[in-house]
Coordinates of C-alpha atoms and ligand atoms in Angstrom, one line a residue:
M210 CA 128.3 205.1 189.0
P211 CA 129.0 205.6 185.3
N212 CA 132.0 203.6 184.0
K213 CA 135.4 205.3 184.1
T214 CA 136.8 206.4 180.7
A215 CA 140.3 205.6 179.6
V216 CA 142.2 206.9 176.5
V217 CA 145.0 204.9 175.0
T218 CA 147.2 206.3 172.3
G219 CA 148.4 203.8 169.7
G220 CA 145.9 201.2 170.8
S221 CA 145.6 199.3 167.5
R222 CA 148.5 196.9 167.9
G223 CA 151.1 195.5 170.2
I224 CA 151.3 196.8 173.8
G225 CA 148.6 199.4 173.3
R226 CA 146.1 196.8 172.1
A227 CA 146.8 194.7 175.2
I228 CA 146.3 197.8 177.4
V229 CA 142.9 198.5 175.7
L230 CA 141.7 195.0 176.3
A231 CA 142.9 194.9 179.9
L232 CA 141.2 198.2 180.7
A233 CA 138.0 197.2 179.0
G234 CA 138.1 193.9 181.0
A235 CA 138.4 196.0 184.2
G236 CA 135.3 197.9 183.3
Y237 CA 136.6 201.0 181.6
Q238 CA 135.0 202.4 178.5
V239 CA 137.8 203.1 176.1
A240 CA 138.8 205.5 173.4
F241 CA 142.0 204.6 171.5
S242 CA 143.9 206.0 168.6
Y243 CA 145.8 204.6 165.7
V244 CA 147.8 206.4 163.1
R245 CA 147.9 204.1 160.0
D246 CA 146.6 200.6 160.7
E247 CA 142.9 201.2 160.4
T248 CA 142.2 197.5 159.8
A249 CA 143.7 196.5 163.1
A250 CA 141.9 199.4 164.9
M251 CA 138.5 198.5 163.5
E252 CA 139.0 194.8 164.3
L253 CA 139.7 195.7 167.9
R254 CA 136.8 198.1 168.1
G255 CA 134.5 195.3 166.7
Q256 CA 135.9 192.9 169.3
L257 CA 135.2 195.3 172.2
Q258 CA 131.7 196.2 170.9
A259 CA 130.8 192.5 170.6
Q260 CA 131.6 192.3 174.3
G261 CA 129.3 195.3 175.0
V262 CA 132.2 197.7 175.8
E263 CA 131.6 201.3 174.9
C264 CA 134.5 202.1 172.6
L265 CA 135.8 204.8 170.3
A266 CA 138.6 204.2 167.8
L267 CA 139.9 207.3 166.0
Q268 CA 142.8 208.2 163.7
C269 CA 145.3 210.5 165.4
D270 CA 148.9 211.3 164.9
V271 CA 150.3 212.2 168.3
A272 CA 153.2 214.0 166.6
S273 CA 150.8 216.7 165.4
A274 CA 149.3 219.2 167.8
D275 CA 146.3 219.8 165.6
S276 CA 145.6 216.1 165.3
V277 CA 145.9 215.5 169.0
R278 CA 143.5 218.5 169.8
A279 CA 140.9 217.2 167.3
F280 CA 141.2 213.7 168.8
F281 CA 140.6 214.8 172.4
E282 CA 137.8 217.1 171.3
R283 CA 136.0 214.1 169.8
V284 CA 136.7 211.9 172.8
E285 CA 135.4 214.4 175.3
A286 CA 132.3 215.1 173.2
H287 CA 131.6 211.4 173.2
F288 CA 132.5 210.5 176.8
Q289 CA 132.3 213.9 178.6
R290 CA 135.2 213.0 180.9
I291 CA 138.5 211.2 180.9
D292 CA 139.7 209.4 184.0
L293 CA 142.8 207.7 182.7
L294 CA 145.3 208.6 179.9
V295 CA 147.8 206.0 178.7
N296 CA 150.5 207.5 176.5
N297 CA 151.6 204.4 174.6
A298 CA 152.1 205.5 171.0
G299 CA 155.7 205.2 170.1
I300 CA 158.2 204.5 167.3
T301 CA 161.8 203.6 166.9
R302 CA 164.3 204.7 164.2
D303 CA 167.5 203.0 165.4
G304 CA 170.9 203.9 163.9
L305 CA 174.2 205.3 164.8
L306 CA 174.0 209.0 165.5
A307 CA 176.9 209.9 163.3
T308 CA 175.0 208.8 160.2
M309 CA 171.4 209.1 161.4
P310 CA 169.2 211.2 159.2
V311 CA 167.9 214.4 161.0
K312 CA 164.4 213.2 160.1
D313 CA 164.9 210.1 162.3
I314 CA 166.0 212.2 165.3
V315 CA 163.1 214.6 164.9
E316 CA 160.4 212.0 164.3
V317 CA 161.4 209.9 167.3
I318 CA 161.5 212.8 169.7
Q319 CA 158.3 214.3 168.2
T320 CA 156.3 211.1 168.5
N321 CA 157.5 209.6 171.7
L322 CA 158.2 212.7 173.8
V323 CA 156.4 215.7 172.3
G324 CA 153.4 213.5 171.5
T325 CA 153.2 212.5 175.2
L326 CA 153.4 216.1 176.3
L327 CA 150.7 217.1 173.8
C328 CA 148.3 214.4 175.0
C329 CA 148.9 215.3 178.6
Q330 CA 148.2 218.9 177.9
Q331 CA 144.8 218.0 176.4
V332 CA 143.6 215.9 179.3
V333 CA 144.9 217.9 182.2
P334 CA 142.4 220.8 182.2
G335 CA 139.5 218.3 182.4
M336 CA 141.2 216.2 185.1
M337 CA 141.9 219.4 187.1
R338 CA 138.2 220.4 186.9
Q339 CA 137.3 216.8 188.0
R340 CA 139.8 217.1 190.9
G341 CA 141.1 213.6 189.9
G342 CA 142.6 211.5 187.2
C343 CA 145.5 209.3 186.3
I344 CA 148.2 209.4 183.6
V345 CA 150.4 206.4 182.7
N346 CA 153.2 206.9 180.3
I347 CA 154.9 204.1 178.5
G348 CA 158.7 204.6 178.7
S349 CA 161.4 202.0 178.0
V350 CA 164.3 200.3 179.6
A351 CA 166.3 202.1 176.9
A352 CA 166.1 205.3 178.9
Q353 CA 168.3 203.7 181.6
K354 CA 170.1 200.9 179.7
P355 CA 170.1 201.8 176.0
G356 CA 171.3 199.5 173.2
K357 CA 173.7 200.6 170.5
G358 CA 171.9 202.8 168.0
Q359 CA 169.2 204.1 170.3
S360 CA 170.4 207.6 171.1
N361 CA 167.2 209.3 169.7
Y362 CA 164.9 206.7 171.3
A363 CA 166.7 206.7 174.6
A364 CA 166.7 210.5 174.7
A365 CA 163.0 210.6 174.0
K366 CA 162.2 207.9 176.7
G367 CA 164.5 209.6 179.2
G368 CA 162.4 212.7 178.6
V369 CA 159.2 210.7 179.2
E370 CA 160.6 209.6 182.6
A371 CA 161.5 213.2 183.5
L372 CA 158.2 214.5 182.3
T373 CA 156.4 211.9 184.5
R374 CA 158.1 213.2 187.6
A375 CA 157.6 216.8 186.7
L376 CA 153.9 216.4 185.9
A377 CA 153.4 214.4 189.1
V378 CA 154.7 217.4 191.1
E379 CA 152.5 219.8 189.1
L380 CA 149.3 217.8 189.3
S381 CA 149.3 216.2 192.8
P382 CA 147.4 219.1 194.4
R383 CA 144.5 218.3 192.1
N384 CA 144.6 214.6 193.0
I385 CA 146.0 213.5 189.6
R386 CA 148.7 210.8 189.7
V387 CA 151.3 210.5 187.0
N388 CA 153.4 207.4 186.6
A389 CA 155.2 205.4 183.9
V390 CA 155.9 201.8 183.0
A391 CA 159.3 201.1 181.5
P392 CA 159.0 197.8 179.5
G393 CA 162.0 195.7 178.6
I394 CA 161.7 193.7 175.4
V395 CA 158.1 192.9 174.5
K396 CA 156.9 190.6 171.7
T397 CA 155.5 193.1 169.2
E398 CA 156.2 194.3 165.7
M399 CA 158.5 197.1 167.2
S400 CA 160.8 194.6 168.9
T401 CA 161.0 192.3 166.0
A402 CA 163.3 194.7 164.2
L403 CA 165.3 195.4 167.3
I404 CA 165.9 191.8 168.2
G405 CA 167.0 190.9 164.7
S406 CA 170.6 189.8 164.7
Q407 CA 171.2 190.7 168.4
E408 CA 169.0 187.9 169.8
E409 CA 171.8 186.0 171.5
E410 CA 173.2 189.1 173.1
I411 CA 169.8 190.3 174.3
Q412 CA 168.9 186.9 175.7
S413 CA 172.2 186.8 177.7
R414 CA 171.3 190.1 179.4
L415 CA 167.8 188.8 180.5
L416 CA 167.5 187.3 184.0
I417 CA 164.1 185.9 183.0
K418 CA 165.0 184.1 179.8
R419 CA 162.1 185.2 177.6
Y420 CA 160.6 188.3 176.2
A421 CA 157.6 189.9 177.8
E422 CA 154.1 189.4 176.5
P423 CA 152.2 192.7 175.8
E424 CA 149.6 191.5 178.4
E425 CA 152.3 191.7 181.1
I426 CA 152.9 195.4 180.4
A427 CA 149.1 196.0 180.4
E428 CA 148.9 194.4 183.8
A429 CA 151.4 196.9 185.1
V430 CA 149.4 199.8 183.6
L431 CA 146.3 198.5 185.2
Y432 CA 148.1 198.2 188.6
L433 CA 149.2 201.8 188.4
A434 CA 145.8 203.0 187.4
E435 CA 143.6 201.0 189.8
R436 CA 145.7 199.6 192.7
G437 CA 148.9 201.7 193.1
L438 CA 147.0 204.6 194.6
Y439 CA 149.9 205.8 196.8
L440 CA 152.2 205.9 193.7
T441 CA 153.0 209.0 191.8
G442 CA 156.0 210.3 189.8
E443 CA 157.3 206.7 189.6
V444 CA 158.7 204.6 186.8
L445 CA 157.8 200.9 187.1
P446 CA 160.3 198.7 185.4
V447 CA 158.9 195.5 183.7
N448 CA 161.9 194.1 182.0
G449 CA 162.7 190.6 183.1
G450 CA 165.9 191.8 184.8
L451 CA 167.4 193.2 181.5
K452 CA 168.8 196.2 183.4
M453 CA 170.8 194.2 185.9
P454 CA 173.6 192.2 184.4
Ligands
LIG65 P1 154.1 198.7 167.9 O1 153.7 197.3 167.9 O2 154.9 199.2 166.8 O3 152.7 199.6 167.9 C1 152.8 201.0 167.9 C2 151.5 201.6 168.2 O4 151.6 203.1 168.2 C3 150.5 201.3 167.0 O5 149.2 201.3 167.5 C4 150.7 202.6 166.1 O6 149.5 202.8 165.3 C5 150.9 203.6 167.1 N1 151.6 204.8 166.6 C6 152.8 204.9 166.1 N2 153.1 206.1 165.7 C7 152.0 206.9 166.1 C8 151.7 208.3 166.0 N3 152.6 209.1 165.4 N4 150.5 208.7 166.4 C9 149.7 207.8 167.0 N5 149.9 206.5 167.1 C10 151.1 206.0 166.7 O7 154.8 199.2 169.2 P2 154.8 198.5 170.7 O8 155.9 197.5 170.8 O9 153.4 198.0 171.0 O10 155.2 199.8 171.5 C11 154.2 200.5 172.3 C12 155.0 201.4 173.3 O11 155.8 200.6 174.1 C13 155.9 202.4 172.6 O12 155.8 203.6 173.3 C14 157.2 201.8 172.7 O13 158.3 202.7 172.6 C15 157.1 201.1 174.1 N6 158.1 200.0 174.3 C16 158.0 198.9 173.5 C17 158.9 197.9 173.7 C18 158.9 196.6 172.9 O14 159.9 195.8 173.1 N7 158.0 196.4 172.0 C19 159.9 198.0 174.7 C20 159.9 199.2 175.5 C21 159.0 200.2 175.3 P3 149.2 202.1 163.9 O15 148.8 200.7 164.3 O16 148.2 202.8 163.3 O17 150.5 202.1 163.1

């Protein structure tokens, strides 16, 4: 049996990097994208290659349909098939809606939501031909329990949750499962800005009194991909109880 192939968008840093490492550790050959941080991407690629993992690291802006198409053409040319897509690439541009630049609204929706749709669109034909595959989208607790200043991001991640359910319905006849992981606050560059001055308020809303490690989100992705075989159209929360109080 050849190894399964996974594609992870935004795999160069943070949660995406942890997902790439977890999937490689589970025996996947991995293609991942980055948009700006080539140094981090090449370092990760080197680490995987040193472990003997077949790996492709390519620049791709998920907000651009042309860039996404070119990325998946190169991945499919290299690996011939894609078994798992993890839509992880994402950005925040927090601010109050009344004064938010239109650019921040558009970029957040385009990257988090449209980018996810565009990547799904590229892998679905191949997965349908294979009569099998798995898609895991990275949502956010913000879709259900947004903080102040997250209207653009919460709308995008709410869209990702709805897309997850809609695509699960569309693709289940072809044996393709579609699920999402909705992280709470995870220790990455993205959350550093969010935590900022709100640290005490956020900590008081957590039942588990610490932030998640990226590896804990990667573990949930791996579960949905490899073990949760009777799950589709679901959003798995991994948020330390942030949603509850
Ligand atoms: P991060 O540390 O900021 O890393 C973001 C990753 O996405 C990087 O690899 C970055 O590439 C890539 N990326 C950004 N814009 C992109 C674009 N237009 N096209 C392709 N790749 C792009 O973020 P993170 O905290 O790991 O977040 C990963 C995912 O988890 C996001 O979807 C985020 O919304 C979600 N999430 C995070 C948290 C949290 O607390 N951190 C909580 C809930 C959900 P470069 O390295 O090249 O810049």
